[in-house]
Short mmCIF file of C-alpha atoms in Angstrom, two decimals:
data_model
loop_
_atom_site.label_atom_id
_atom_site.label_comp_id
_atom_site.label_asym_id
_atom_site.label_seq_id
_atom_site.Cartn_x
_atom_site.Cartn_y
_atom_site.Cartn_z
CA MET A 1 145.45 -21.09 17.34
CA ARG A 2 147.44 -22.55 20.32
CA TYR A 3 147.29 -21.30 23.94
CA THR A 4 149.73 -21.27 26.32
CA LYS A 5 149.14 -21.44 30.09
CA HIS A 6 150.03 -17.93 30.33
CA GLU A 7 147.52 -16.56 28.01
CA ILE A 8 144.28 -18.31 29.53
CA THR A 9 145.39 -16.83 32.87
CA ALA A 10 143.04 -14.18 33.97
CA PRO A 11 143.69 -11.64 36.32
CA GLY A 12 143.23 -12.95 39.81
CA ASP A 13 143.17 -16.55 40.54
CA SER A 14 144.38 -18.94 38.11
CA TYR A 15 141.75 -21.71 37.29
CA LEU A 16 144.67 -24.04 36.39
CA ASN A 17 146.49 -23.09 39.66
CA ASP A 18 143.06 -23.21 41.62
CA PRO A 19 140.64 -24.81 39.85
CA TYR A 20 137.87 -24.60 42.73
CA GLY A 21 138.72 -21.00 43.52
CA LEU A 22 139.42 -21.77 46.98
CA ARG A 23 141.86 -19.03 47.29
CA ARG A 24 139.51 -16.41 46.25
CA PHE A 25 136.79 -18.19 48.40
CA ALA A 26 139.44 -18.11 51.58
CA THR A 27 139.88 -14.54 50.75
CA GLU A 28 136.59 -13.41 50.66
CA ARG A 29 135.69 -15.45 53.83
CA THR A 30 138.40 -13.83 55.88
CA TYR A 31 137.50 -14.00 59.36
CA LYS A 32 137.13 -10.61 61.03
CA PRO A 33 136.88 -10.06 64.51
CA SER A 34 133.75 -8.19 66.05
CA PRO A 35 134.78 -5.17 67.81
CA LEU A 36 134.37 -5.50 71.50
CA PRO A 37 131.44 -3.45 73.53
CA TYR A 38 132.39 -0.13 74.45
CA THR A 39 133.58 0.04 78.05
CA ARG A 40 134.09 3.51 79.79
CA MET A 41 137.10 3.31 82.03
CA VAL A 42 136.45 4.45 85.22
CA ASP A 43 138.38 7.84 85.79
CA LEU A 44 139.28 7.83 89.79
CA ALA A 45 139.76 11.46 89.71
CA ASP A 46 136.39 11.69 88.45
CA LEU A 47 134.99 9.77 91.08
CA GLN A 48 136.68 11.41 93.80
CA ALA A 49 135.62 14.76 92.80
CA LYS A 50 131.83 13.37 92.81
CA LYS A 51 132.33 11.95 95.99
CA ALA A 52 133.53 15.56 97.88
CA ASN A 53 130.19 16.90 96.42
CA LEU A 54 128.10 14.60 97.72
CA LYS A 55 125.81 16.39 100.41
CA LYS A 56 126.50 15.33 103.82
CA THR A 57 123.58 13.83 105.67
CA SER A 58 122.82 13.02 109.42
CA THR A 59 120.23 11.06 111.07
CA ASN A 60 118.67 11.78 114.28
CA VAL A 61 118.02 8.74 116.54
CA LEU A 62 115.74 8.94 119.56
CA LEU A 63 116.83 6.40 122.65
CA GLU A 64 114.60 5.02 124.90
CA ASP A 65 115.16 7.46 127.76
CA GLY A 66 114.04 10.45 125.61
CA SER A 67 117.41 11.66 124.82
CA VAL A 68 118.60 12.30 121.26
CA VAL A 69 121.97 11.54 119.28
CA ILE A 70 122.91 12.67 115.90
CA GLU A 71 124.53 10.17 113.72
CA GLU A 72 126.98 11.22 110.81
CA ARG A 73 129.09 9.43 108.39
CA THR A 74 132.58 10.55 108.35
CA SER A 75 135.07 11.03 104.95
CA ASP A 76 136.61 7.51 105.73
CA GLY A 77 133.30 5.90 105.71
CA ASN A 78 132.76 5.62 109.85
CA PHE A 79 130.07 6.96 111.93
CA VAL A 80 130.26 9.52 114.56
CA ARG A 81 127.76 10.43 117.20
CA ARG A 82 127.07 13.33 118.96
CA ASN A 83 124.47 14.52 121.48
CA GLY A 84 121.40 16.15 120.19
CA GLY A 85 119.58 16.94 123.27
CA THR A 86 116.39 16.08 124.79
CA SER A 87 113.20 15.20 122.64
CA ARG A 88 110.00 16.77 122.84
CA ARG A 89 108.00 15.33 120.21
CA ALA A 90 104.65 13.85 121.17
CA GLY A 91 104.75 10.04 120.94
CA PHE A 92 104.89 6.81 122.94
CA VAL A 93 106.75 6.61 126.16
CA ILE A 94 108.60 3.92 127.51
CA ASP A 95 108.03 3.22 131.23
CA LEU A 96 111.26 1.69 132.58
CA ASN A 97 109.70 0.88 136.06
CA PRO A 98 108.80 -2.63 136.83
CA ASP A 99 104.86 -3.76 136.53
CA LEU A 100 104.63 -5.67 139.50
CA GLN A 101 100.81 -6.13 139.42
CA ILE A 102 98.89 -9.15 139.62
CA ALA A 103 95.28 -8.61 139.00
CA GLU A 104 92.78 -10.84 139.88
CA CYS A 105 90.37 -11.39 136.77
CA CYS A 106 87.99 -13.88 138.46
CA GLU A 107 88.34 -16.67 141.48
CA GLY A 108 91.64 -18.30 141.33
CA LEU A 109 92.76 -16.61 138.11
CA PHE A 110 95.20 -13.54 138.07
CA LEU A 111 97.10 -11.78 135.24
CA GLY A 112 100.43 -9.85 134.75
CA SER A 113 103.65 -9.37 133.03
CA GLN A 114 107.13 -10.79 133.29
CA ASP A 115 108.14 -8.49 136.36
CA ALA A 116 105.49 -10.23 138.29
CA ALA A 117 106.57 -13.56 137.41
CA ARG A 118 109.81 -12.85 139.12
CA GLU A 119 108.28 -11.99 142.18
CA LEU A 120 108.38 -15.12 144.17
CA GLU A 121 107.21 -13.71 148.00
CA GLN A 122 103.97 -11.82 145.92
CA LEU A 123 103.22 -15.01 144.18
CA LYS A 124 103.44 -17.24 147.44
CA LYS A 125 101.38 -14.61 149.19
CA LEU A 126 98.60 -14.81 146.76
CA LYS A 127 99.22 -18.74 146.87
CA ILE A 128 99.45 -19.32 143.50
CA THR A 129 100.27 -22.81 142.61
CA HIS A 130 100.36 -22.95 138.99
CA VAL A 131 102.00 -20.41 136.15
CA LEU A 132 100.76 -20.12 132.58
CA ASN A 133 103.83 -18.86 130.60
CA VAL A 134 102.85 -17.12 127.16
CA ALA A 135 105.92 -15.09 126.60
CA THR A 136 108.75 -15.61 123.91
CA GLY A 137 112.53 -16.04 125.68
CA ILE A 138 110.83 -15.70 128.83
CA PRO A 139 112.18 -19.08 131.50
CA ASN A 140 110.02 -20.38 133.85
CA PHE A 141 111.65 -18.62 136.70
CA PHE A 142 110.89 -20.67 139.54
CA PRO A 143 110.16 -24.23 138.66
CA ASN A 144 110.87 -25.70 142.17
CA GLU A 145 107.92 -23.74 143.65
CA PHE A 146 105.07 -23.96 140.87
CA THR A 147 103.80 -25.60 138.33
CA TYR A 148 104.35 -24.53 134.76
CA LYS A 149 102.77 -24.87 131.60
CA LEU A 150 104.68 -22.79 128.54
CA ILE A 151 103.18 -21.69 125.54
CA GLU A 152 105.50 -19.82 123.10
CA ALA A 153 103.48 -17.24 121.28
CA PHE A 154 104.49 -13.99 119.64
CA ASP A 155 102.19 -10.83 120.05
CA LEU A 156 101.64 -10.52 116.15
CA PRO A 157 97.88 -10.48 114.74
CA SER A 158 98.93 -13.04 112.44
CA MET A 159 99.75 -15.85 115.42
CA ARG A 160 96.97 -17.97 115.71
CA LEU A 161 96.55 -18.04 119.40
CA ILE A 162 93.13 -19.47 119.02
CA ASP A 163 95.01 -23.21 118.43
CA TYR A 164 95.89 -22.74 122.23
CA PHE A 165 92.35 -21.49 123.96
CA ASP A 166 90.94 -24.91 124.62
CA GLU A 167 94.74 -26.11 125.72
CA ALA A 168 94.79 -22.93 128.31
CA ALA A 169 91.48 -23.33 129.50
CA GLU A 170 91.85 -27.05 130.36
CA TYR A 171 95.00 -26.19 132.34
CA ILE A 172 93.45 -23.51 134.25
CA GLN A 173 90.74 -25.19 135.04
CA ARG A 174 92.29 -28.36 136.18
CA ALA A 175 94.50 -26.50 138.47
CA ILE A 176 91.76 -24.63 139.90
CA ASN A 177 89.75 -27.72 140.52
CA ALA A 178 92.64 -29.35 142.58
CA GLY A 179 92.50 -26.12 144.69
CA GLY A 180 95.26 -24.24 143.24
CA LYS A 181 95.58 -20.71 141.58
CA VAL A 182 96.71 -19.85 138.37
CA PHE A 183 99.08 -16.89 137.41
CA VAL A 184 98.65 -15.91 133.56
CA HIS A 185 101.48 -13.88 132.14
CA CYS A 186 103.34 -12.85 128.83
CA ASN A 187 106.25 -10.52 128.75
CA ALA A 188 104.05 -7.04 129.19
CA GLY A 189 100.75 -8.63 130.60
CA ILE A 190 98.62 -6.91 128.08
CA SER A 191 97.84 -8.58 125.13
CA ARG A 192 98.85 -12.45 124.67
CA SER A 193 98.12 -13.41 128.54
CA SER A 194 94.75 -11.56 128.41
CA THR A 195 93.58 -13.37 125.13
CA LEU A 196 93.71 -16.61 127.16
CA VAL A 197 92.18 -15.46 129.99
CA LEU A 198 89.41 -13.99 127.76
CA ALA A 199 89.35 -17.19 126.32
CA TYR A 200 89.14 -19.50 129.50
CA MET A 201 86.43 -16.62 130.83
CA MET A 202 84.29 -17.33 128.18
CA LYS A 203 84.62 -21.32 127.72
CA VAL A 204 84.53 -22.10 131.39
CA ARG A 205 82.97 -19.52 133.36
CA GLY A 206 80.28 -18.68 130.49
CA PHE A 207 81.08 -15.19 129.91
CA LYS A 208 80.68 -13.17 126.79
CA LEU A 209 83.67 -11.57 125.07
CA GLU A 210 82.48 -8.12 125.90
CA ALA A 211 81.38 -8.84 129.55
CA ALA A 212 84.90 -10.70 130.20
CA LEU A 213 86.95 -7.96 129.10
CA GLU A 214 84.79 -5.44 131.12
CA ALA A 215 85.92 -7.63 134.14
CA VAL A 216 89.29 -8.06 133.41
CA ARG A 217 89.79 -4.28 133.15
CA LYS A 218 88.50 -3.75 136.38
CA ASN A 219 91.54 -4.71 137.73
CA ARG A 220 94.05 -4.93 135.03
CA LYS A 221 93.26 -1.55 132.71
CA ILE A 222 95.65 -2.16 130.44
CA ALA A 223 94.68 -5.46 129.11
CA LYS A 224 94.16 -5.10 125.49
CA PRO A 225 94.48 -8.28 122.96
CA ASN A 226 95.89 -7.04 119.58
CA PRO A 227 93.21 -6.50 116.61
CA GLY A 228 93.93 -10.25 115.24
CA PHE A 229 93.66 -11.77 118.57
CA MET A 230 90.46 -9.96 119.19
CA GLN A 231 89.08 -11.37 116.04
CA GLN A 232 89.92 -14.92 117.19
CA LEU A 233 88.28 -14.41 120.39
CA LEU A 234 85.19 -13.12 118.11
CA THR A 235 85.53 -16.30 116.32
CA TYR A 236 85.86 -18.56 119.79
CA GLU A 237 82.63 -16.74 121.07
CA ASP A 238 80.61 -17.99 117.84
CA GLN A 239 82.00 -21.33 118.40
CA ILE A 240 81.17 -21.54 122.12
CA SER A 241 77.80 -20.57 120.94
CA CYS A 242 77.37 -22.98 118.50
CA SER A 243 78.70 -26.03 120.44
CA LYS A 244 75.81 -25.58 123.06
CA PRO A 245 72.88 -27.57 123.19
CA THR A 246 69.83 -25.82 121.91
CA ASN A 247 66.42 -26.47 123.71
CA ASN A 248 63.85 -27.63 121.16
#
């Protein structure tokens, strides 16, 4: 029997016309793009409706003078303030009066705040010759009148003020040995400056920490090193004790 080209052609692709089945393969491998991930379109009207249903809030702000203002956000996103009266809540009270006290802690050594550091006539009256400034952002007000030393320290428990104890004590003692008087101040005259005064009294004058603190507070009742500084003073007290020669 004789076969013709037409007779041997099977349904589908012809072997003779496509001996390797490339057309069939290409058809089976036709690229089908992956569907894009579903993304929800933002409905502006829906968004505005939800915004309109948001609960309005207000914030009470306590000012330094004890007055209260109420802050509220308007529909356009801005803030408005209105008077909220005077707060009667218990809490700290900021004393806006200047602290002009210059307290003598021991012979030749005085302690106070930055307010007192501005009082030229008062400093001269006490015959101050040297100033130890332990504040941040407070300038040496009268460089032509006094000898200054600046130790910029933050009133933070983590601040290593102990690294400056010896340096401060030596500065104070040199001034006193030369017949001078030293005024030590920070911002408030409570923590940083009192810490360096206590360190000096322990290192040079031989005070124990408890006795030095008692002596300082006789004239400067608000003197109070922060907890971190107190711990450093205790460490310093131990270092001083260990450095003293022992009698065999």
